[in-house]
Every structure is written in C-alpha cells, then in structure tokens.
Amino acid sequence: MLMGVQVNKTAILLLIAAVLTLLFIYYPSVSSDKQSELSRVNAVENFAKEALEDKLRVFGGANEEGKLMNMTWEDIKDSALHNTKLTLTEEKFELKGFGQVYRRECVDSERESSGTILLLHGAKFNSETWKNLGTLHVMASYGYRVVAIDLPGGRGETPAGNVPDKADFLINVMSTLKIENPILISPSMSGGWSLPLIMKRSDLLKGYLPVAPVDTDKYKDDEYKTNQIQALVVYGDKDTALGSHSALKLTLLPNGQVHKLKDANHAAYLDQPLEFHRLLHNFADKLFGN
C-alpha cells in the first residue's frame, strides 16, 4: 500500500513537472503571438489615423482626430477658403470668334493639378454661384484645377453674343484655357450647352455630371445608349419635374450612375452641398486615378 502511494506521488510530481515544462515552452509563444497581434492592430490603427489626418490636411491643416466626421459643409468650406495655398483668378479672357468670356478659376499653387473640373451654371445663376457655394476652393483643395465660366447672355459677366454652335463654343473655351479632358458639371439651363458637346465630342471630356439638365428630349434613345461618356447623374428627390424627367433619358447612358439627393430641390447642390461634393470628389478621384 505504501509503495502504491509512493508511486502515485511520483507520477503526480512527474505530471506537474511536465505541465510546468509545457507552460514554460508555450507561454512565451502565446505572449509573442499576442504581441504580434497587438502590433498588427496598432499598425492598422496608425494607418487609419494617418489617412484621416491626410484628409483633414486637405481642409486647411486640421489635425484633430475625428474632426472630419463632425465637419459640416460650412466647416469644410471655411477651411478651404482659409487655405493660403489656393489661388483664385477672376477675369475676362478673349475667345476667338466670340469676344470676352468671364471665368473664375481656383488651383493649389504649390502642386500640379490632378485634373480639371469645368463648371457651367443654371439660368438663375452664374460662375459666382460656385464661388459662394465653396465648390471652387474645396475641389481645388483636393488638388484639382477648378474653372467656372459665365455662359453668354446669362446673369453673369459674359455678354450675349452670336453662338451658332454651342458645342463648338465650349470646345473653343477649353482650347483657349488649355483645359484637357475635364469633368463637365452641367446644371439645368446649361444642358443646352453640355448635351450638344457630349453628343458631338464626348471624347474631349473625362466625365459628365449633369444636375437636372434641360433638352434631354432633343436626343434619341440610341444616341444615349451608344454614348460612352462616364457620367454621374444627380438630381433632387423633390425635383419631380425636370429632375426626374431628365434622369429617365440620362439613365440610358451605358457608363452612367444616378444619385437622387434626399430633401433636395431643382438646384440640388445648394440644398445638399455636403453630399453633392462628396459624390463629385469620389467621381473625380475615380476618373483621374487619385
């Protein structure tokens, strides 16, 4: 009996020794794995933080973590307006065969532009609308050249004049200002200028962003279906007339996407500027490869 007890005690001691040995071998491995996982998590978090800070720097050098998520459109606009790297030009230029055309242009003076955004306007507006809204400065802060023109005979500073071919007029503007393959933004009335251009020379544009444009009925379905322009169609959900009607035609573009802005009227970019510019920014980054 005593011998049996002695054997059991020896077995128990050997078992304890074996367990301790395994723990000695295994624990550092577990600890190392935990440290590796912790390092990986920290690396991911640091990457996310750096990405956030990069985005914040776009809006004038802000660096408070999480601030971007809480920024309103007015915050973003104000940051861009106070960005000393941005240069705004407001002047008339001579357009051969027409006369003087007024433009507003904003760029980041310290870096090469990734691409150009060309802004037209509706009947009640002009290029100053895009300045007041903040589009010129905010999109320039993303590294784009942003140009807005006053169309002839509108409420801007470009006088009325003889324009037999509106597509040729815009082609001439792009050539004179040395604008190559821009994204063309075209709200409302300016559809009478932009649609002739995309139907005639869509190859001159990188992309097309119409906002409830006029004159969509002037073109046949096949003209839309065979057009390869990259398009982002935007309109307000409260614009049940021109907005929804024009979208029915524009959805025929094979390389187009449609976005209806909630609680927005005909000038949807004024009612929902934060969402509109988010869409524009993503569209531009996609097409220009940023």
CSV table of C-alpha atoms in Angstrom, one decimal:
chain,number,residue,atom,x,y,z
A,1,MET,CA,0.0,0.0,0.0
A,2,LEU,CA,2.8,2.5,0.9
A,3,MET,CA,4.6,1.6,-2.3
A,4,GLY,CA,1.4,2.4,-4.3
A,5,VAL,CA,1.1,5.8,-2.6
A,6,GLN,CA,4.8,6.5,-3.3
A,7,VAL,CA,4.3,5.6,-7.0
A,8,ASN,CA,1.2,7.9,-7.2
A,9,LYS,CA,3.1,10.8,-5.7
A,10,THR,CA,6.0,10.2,-8.1
A,11,ALA,CA,3.6,10.1,-11.0
A,12,ILE,CA,1.9,13.3,-9.9
A,13,LEU,CA,5.2,15.1,-9.5
A,14,LEU,CA,6.3,14.0,-12.9
A,15,LEU,CA,3.0,15.2,-14.3
A,16,ILE,CA,3.4,18.6,-12.6
A,17,ALA,CA,6.9,18.8,-14.0
A,18,ALA,CA,5.7,18.0,-17.5
A,19,VAL,CA,2.9,20.6,-17.3
A,20,LEU,CA,5.4,23.3,-16.0
A,21,THR,CA,7.8,22.5,-18.8
A,22,LEU,CA,5.0,22.8,-21.4
A,23,LEU,CA,3.9,26.1,-19.9
A,24,PHE,CA,7.5,27.4,-20.0
A,25,ILE,CA,7.7,26.5,-23.7
A,26,TYR,CA,4.2,27.5,-24.7
A,27,TYR,CA,3.7,30.8,-22.7
A,28,PRO,CA,6.4,32.8,-24.5
A,29,SER,CA,4.9,31.6,-27.8
A,30,VAL,CA,1.5,32.8,-26.8
A,31,SER,CA,2.9,36.0,-25.4
A,32,SER,CA,4.8,36.5,-28.7
A,33,ASP,CA,1.6,35.9,-30.7
A,34,LYS,CA,-0.3,38.4,-28.6
A,35,GLN,CA,2.5,41.0,-29.1
A,36,SER,CA,2.4,40.3,-32.9
A,37,GLU,CA,-1.4,40.7,-32.9
A,38,LEU,CA,-1.1,43.9,-30.8
A,39,SER,CA,1.5,45.3,-33.2
A,40,ARG,CA,-0.7,44.5,-36.2
A,41,VAL,CA,-3.7,46.2,-34.6
A,42,ASN,CA,-1.6,49.2,-33.7
A,43,ALA,CA,-0.3,49.4,-37.3
A,44,VAL,CA,-3.8,49.3,-38.7
A,45,GLU,CA,-4.9,52.0,-36.3
A,46,ASN,CA,-1.9,54.2,-37.1
A,47,PHE,CA,-2.6,53.7,-40.8
A,48,ALA,CA,-6.2,54.8,-40.3
A,49,LYS,CA,-5.2,57.7,-38.2
A,50,GLU,CA,-2.6,58.9,-40.8
A,51,ALA,CA,-5.2,58.5,-43.6
A,52,LEU,CA,-7.7,60.6,-41.5
A,53,GLU,CA,-5.0,63.3,-40.9
A,54,ASP,CA,-4.2,63.4,-44.6
A,55,LYS,CA,-7.9,64.0,-45.4
A,56,LEU,CA,-8.0,66.7,-42.7
A,57,ARG,CA,-5.0,68.4,-44.1
A,58,VAL,CA,-6.9,68.9,-47.3
A,59,PHE,CA,-9.2,71.2,-45.4
A,60,GLY,CA,-6.6,73.6,-44.3
A,61,GLY,CA,-4.3,71.6,-42.0
A,62,ALA,CA,-6.7,70.4,-39.3
A,63,ASN,CA,-5.2,67.5,-37.3
A,64,GLU,CA,-7.7,66.7,-34.6
A,65,GLU,CA,-8.6,63.0,-34.8
A,66,GLY,CA,-12.3,62.5,-35.5
A,67,LYS,CA,-13.0,66.1,-36.5
A,68,LEU,CA,-13.6,65.2,-40.1
A,69,MET,CA,-16.6,63.1,-39.1
A,70,ASN,CA,-18.2,66.0,-37.4
A,71,MET,CA,-17.5,68.7,-40.0
A,72,THR,CA,-20.4,70.4,-41.7
A,73,TRP,CA,-20.3,71.8,-45.2
A,74,GLU,CA,-19.7,75.2,-43.7
A,75,ASP,CA,-16.7,73.9,-41.7
A,76,ILE,CA,-15.2,72.3,-44.9
A,77,LYS,CA,-15.9,75.4,-47.0
A,78,ASP,CA,-14.4,77.8,-44.3
A,79,SER,CA,-11.3,75.6,-44.0
A,80,ALA,CA,-10.8,75.7,-47.8
A,81,LEU,CA,-11.4,79.4,-48.0
A,82,HIS,CA,-8.6,80.0,-45.4
A,83,ASN,CA,-6.2,77.6,-47.2
A,84,THR,CA,-3.4,80.0,-48.2
A,85,LYS,CA,-2.1,77.6,-50.9
A,86,LEU,CA,-5.2,78.2,-53.0
A,87,THR,CA,-5.1,80.9,-55.7
A,88,LEU,CA,-8.4,82.3,-57.1
A,89,THR,CA,-8.4,84.1,-60.5
A,90,GLU,CA,-11.4,86.1,-61.6
A,91,GLU,CA,-11.2,87.8,-65.0
A,92,LYS,CA,-12.4,88.0,-68.6
A,93,PHE,CA,-10.5,86.3,-71.4
A,94,GLU,CA,-10.7,86.8,-75.1
A,95,LEU,CA,-12.4,83.9,-77.0
A,96,LYS,CA,-11.7,83.9,-80.7
A,97,GLY,CA,-14.8,84.4,-82.8
A,98,PHE,CA,-16.9,85.5,-79.9
A,99,GLY,CA,-15.4,88.1,-77.7
A,100,GLN,CA,-14.8,88.3,-73.9
A,101,VAL,CA,-15.9,85.5,-71.6
A,102,TYR,CA,-15.8,85.7,-67.8
A,103,ARG,CA,-14.2,82.9,-65.8
A,104,ARG,CA,-13.3,82.1,-62.2
A,105,GLU,CA,-10.5,79.6,-61.6
A,106,CYS,CA,-9.0,78.2,-58.4
A,107,VAL,CA,-5.9,76.0,-58.1
A,108,ASP,CA,-3.5,74.9,-55.5
A,109,SER,CA,-0.4,77.0,-56.3
A,110,GLU,CA,2.0,74.5,-54.7
A,111,ARG,CA,1.2,71.4,-56.6
A,112,GLU,CA,0.4,70.1,-60.1
A,113,SER,CA,-3.3,69.6,-60.6
A,114,SER,CA,-4.6,66.0,-60.9
A,115,GLY,CA,-7.2,67.1,-63.5
A,116,THR,CA,-9.7,69.8,-64.3
A,117,ILE,CA,-13.3,70.4,-63.3
A,118,LEU,CA,-15.3,72.7,-65.6
A,119,LEU,CA,-18.4,74.2,-64.1
A,120,LEU,CA,-21.4,75.6,-66.0
A,121,HIS,CA,-24.5,77.1,-64.4
A,122,GLY,CA,-28.3,77.3,-64.5
A,123,ALA,CA,-30.4,80.2,-65.8
A,124,LYS,CA,-30.8,82.0,-62.4
A,125,PHE,CA,-27.1,81.6,-61.6
A,126,ASN,CA,-23.5,82.3,-62.8
A,127,SER,CA,-20.0,81.3,-62.0
A,128,GLU,CA,-20.1,83.3,-58.8
A,129,THR,CA,-22.6,80.7,-57.5
A,130,TRP,CA,-19.8,78.1,-57.4
A,131,LYS,CA,-17.5,80.6,-55.6
A,132,ASN,CA,-20.1,81.4,-53.0
A,133,LEU,CA,-21.1,77.8,-52.5
A,134,GLY,CA,-17.4,76.9,-51.9
A,135,THR,CA,-17.0,74.5,-54.9
A,136,LEU,CA,-14.1,76.3,-56.4
A,137,HIS,CA,-12.0,76.3,-53.2
A,138,VAL,CA,-13.0,72.9,-51.8
A,139,MET,CA,-12.3,71.0,-55.0
A,140,ALA,CA,-9.1,72.9,-55.6
A,141,SER,CA,-8.0,71.8,-52.1
A,142,TYR,CA,-8.3,68.2,-53.3
A,143,GLY,CA,-5.7,69.0,-56.0
A,144,TYR,CA,-7.9,69.8,-58.9
A,145,ARG,CA,-7.9,72.8,-61.3
A,146,VAL,CA,-11.5,74.2,-61.0
A,147,VAL,CA,-12.8,76.5,-63.7
A,148,ALA,CA,-16.3,78.1,-63.8
A,149,ILE,CA,-17.4,80.3,-66.7
A,150,ASP,CA,-20.3,82.7,-67.2
A,151,LEU,CA,-22.3,81.5,-70.2
A,152,PRO,CA,-23.3,84.1,-72.9
A,153,GLY,CA,-26.4,86.0,-72.2
A,154,GLY,CA,-27.0,84.8,-68.7
A,155,ARG,CA,-26.8,86.6,-65.4
A,156,GLY,CA,-23.1,86.7,-65.3
A,157,GLU,CA,-20.5,89.0,-66.9
A,158,THR,CA,-20.2,87.3,-70.3
A,159,PRO,CA,-22.3,89.4,-72.7
A,160,ALA,CA,-24.9,87.9,-75.1
A,161,GLY,CA,-23.5,87.1,-78.5
A,162,ASN,CA,-24.0,85.0,-81.6
A,163,VAL,CA,-23.3,81.3,-80.8
A,164,PRO,CA,-24.4,79.2,-83.8
A,165,ASP,CA,-22.9,76.0,-82.3
A,166,LYS,CA,-22.9,75.7,-78.5
A,167,ALA,CA,-20.7,72.6,-78.6
A,168,ASP,CA,-18.1,74.4,-80.6
A,169,PHE,CA,-18.3,77.3,-78.2
A,170,LEU,CA,-17.3,75.0,-75.2
A,171,ILE,CA,-14.6,73.3,-77.3
A,172,ASN,CA,-13.2,76.8,-78.1
A,173,VAL,CA,-13.3,77.7,-74.4
A,174,MET,CA,-11.4,74.5,-73.4
A,175,SER,CA,-8.8,75.1,-76.1
A,176,THR,CA,-8.3,78.7,-75.2
A,177,LEU,CA,-7.9,78.0,-71.5
A,178,LYS,CA,-5.8,74.9,-72.2
A,179,ILE,CA,-8.3,72.6,-70.5
A,180,GLU,CA,-7.8,68.9,-71.5
A,181,ASN,CA,-10.4,66.2,-70.7
A,182,PRO,CA,-12.2,67.9,-67.9
A,183,ILE,CA,-15.2,66.7,-65.9
A,184,LEU,CA,-18.1,68.9,-67.0
A,185,ILE,CA,-20.6,69.9,-64.4
A,186,SER,CA,-23.9,71.0,-66.0
A,187,PRO,CA,-27.0,72.1,-64.1
A,188,SER,CA,-30.4,72.9,-65.5
A,189,MET,CA,-30.2,75.5,-68.4
A,190,SER,CA,-26.6,74.6,-69.2
A,191,GLY,CA,-27.8,71.3,-70.5
A,192,GLY,CA,-28.5,73.2,-73.7
A,193,TRP,CA,-24.7,73.7,-73.9
A,194,SER,CA,-23.4,70.5,-72.5
A,195,LEU,CA,-25.6,67.9,-74.2
A,196,PRO,CA,-24.6,69.1,-77.7
A,197,LEU,CA,-21.0,68.7,-76.6
A,198,ILE,CA,-21.2,65.2,-75.3
A,199,MET,CA,-23.2,64.1,-78.3
A,200,LYS,CA,-20.7,65.7,-80.7
A,201,ARG,CA,-17.3,65.2,-78.9
A,202,SER,CA,-17.6,63.2,-75.8
A,203,ASP,CA,-14.0,62.1,-76.3
A,204,LEU,CA,-12.9,65.6,-75.2
A,205,LEU,CA,-14.3,65.0,-71.7
A,206,LYS,CA,-13.1,62.8,-68.9
A,207,GLY,CA,-16.6,62.8,-67.4
A,208,TYR,CA,-20.0,64.4,-67.2
A,209,LEU,CA,-22.0,65.4,-64.1
A,210,PRO,CA,-25.5,66.8,-65.1
A,211,VAL,CA,-27.9,68.1,-62.5
A,212,ALA,CA,-31.4,68.1,-63.9
A,213,PRO,CA,-30.3,69.5,-67.3
A,214,VAL,CA,-32.7,70.8,-70.0
A,215,ASP,CA,-33.0,69.5,-73.5
A,216,THR,CA,-32.6,65.8,-72.8
A,217,ASP,CA,-35.7,65.1,-75.0
A,218,LYS,CA,-33.9,66.5,-78.1
A,219,TYR,CA,-31.9,63.3,-78.5
A,220,LYS,CA,-33.0,59.8,-79.4
A,221,ASP,CA,-32.6,56.9,-77.0
A,222,ASP,CA,-30.0,55.3,-79.3
A,223,GLU,CA,-27.8,58.5,-79.0
A,224,TYR,CA,-27.6,57.9,-75.3
A,225,LYS,CA,-27.2,54.2,-75.5
A,226,THR,CA,-24.2,54.4,-77.8
A,227,ASN,CA,-22.5,57.3,-75.9
A,228,GLN,CA,-19.5,56.0,-73.9
A,229,ILE,CA,-19.1,59.1,-71.7
A,230,GLN,CA,-18.5,58.4,-68.0
A,231,ALA,CA,-21.5,60.1,-66.3
A,232,LEU,CA,-22.7,60.8,-62.8
A,233,VAL,CA,-26.4,61.9,-63.0
A,234,VAL,CA,-27.5,63.9,-59.9
A,235,TYR,CA,-30.9,65.3,-59.1
A,236,GLY,CA,-33.0,66.2,-56.0
A,237,ASP,CA,-35.8,63.9,-54.9
A,238,LYS,CA,-38.1,67.0,-54.7
A,239,ASP,CA,-37.4,67.9,-58.3
A,240,THR,CA,-40.3,65.8,-59.7
A,241,ALA,CA,-40.4,67.7,-62.9
A,242,LEU,CA,-37.2,68.4,-64.8
A,243,GLY,CA,-35.0,66.4,-62.4
A,244,SER,CA,-36.8,63.1,-62.6
A,245,HIS,CA,-37.7,63.6,-66.3
A,246,SER,CA,-34.2,64.2,-67.4
A,247,ALA,CA,-32.9,61.3,-65.4
A,248,LEU,CA,-35.1,58.9,-67.4
A,249,LYS,CA,-33.1,59.8,-70.5
A,250,LEU,CA,-29.7,60.1,-68.8
A,251,THR,CA,-30.0,56.6,-67.3
A,252,LEU,CA,-29.7,55.3,-70.8
A,253,LEU,CA,-26.0,56.2,-70.8
A,254,PRO,CA,-24.2,52.9,-70.5
A,255,ASN,CA,-21.4,54.2,-68.3
A,256,GLY,CA,-23.7,56.3,-66.1
A,257,GLN,CA,-24.7,56.2,-62.5
A,258,VAL,CA,-27.7,58.0,-61.0
A,259,HIS,CA,-27.9,59.6,-57.5
A,260,LYS,CA,-31.0,61.1,-56.1
A,261,LEU,CA,-30.2,63.6,-53.3
A,262,LYS,CA,-32.6,63.4,-50.4
A,263,ASP,CA,-34.6,66.6,-49.4
A,264,ALA,CA,-33.2,68.5,-52.4
A,265,ASN,CA,-34.9,70.6,-54.9
A,266,HIS,CA,-34.0,71.6,-58.5
A,267,ALA,CA,-30.7,73.1,-57.6
A,268,ALA,CA,-29.8,70.0,-55.5
A,269,TYR,CA,-26.2,71.1,-55.0
A,270,LEU,CA,-27.4,74.1,-53.0
A,271,ASP,CA,-29.7,72.0,-50.8
A,272,GLN,CA,-27.3,69.2,-50.1
A,273,PRO,CA,-23.8,70.6,-50.7
A,274,LEU,CA,-22.0,68.1,-48.4
A,275,GLU,CA,-23.4,65.1,-50.2
A,276,PHE,CA,-23.1,66.7,-53.7
A,277,HIS,CA,-19.4,67.4,-53.2
A,278,ARG,CA,-18.8,64.0,-51.7
A,279,LEU,CA,-20.2,62.5,-54.9
A,280,LEU,CA,-18.2,64.9,-57.1
A,281,HIS,CA,-15.0,64.2,-55.1
A,282,ASN,CA,-15.3,60.5,-55.4
A,283,PHE,CA,-16.2,60.7,-59.1
A,284,ALA,CA,-13.2,62.9,-59.8
A,285,ASP,CA,-10.8,60.7,-57.8
A,286,LYS,CA,-12.1,57.6,-59.7
A,287,LEU,CA,-11.8,59.1,-63.2
A,288,PHE,CA,-8.4,60.9,-62.6
A,289,GLY,CA,-7.0,57.9,-60.7
A,290,ASN,CA,-6.4,59.6,-57.3
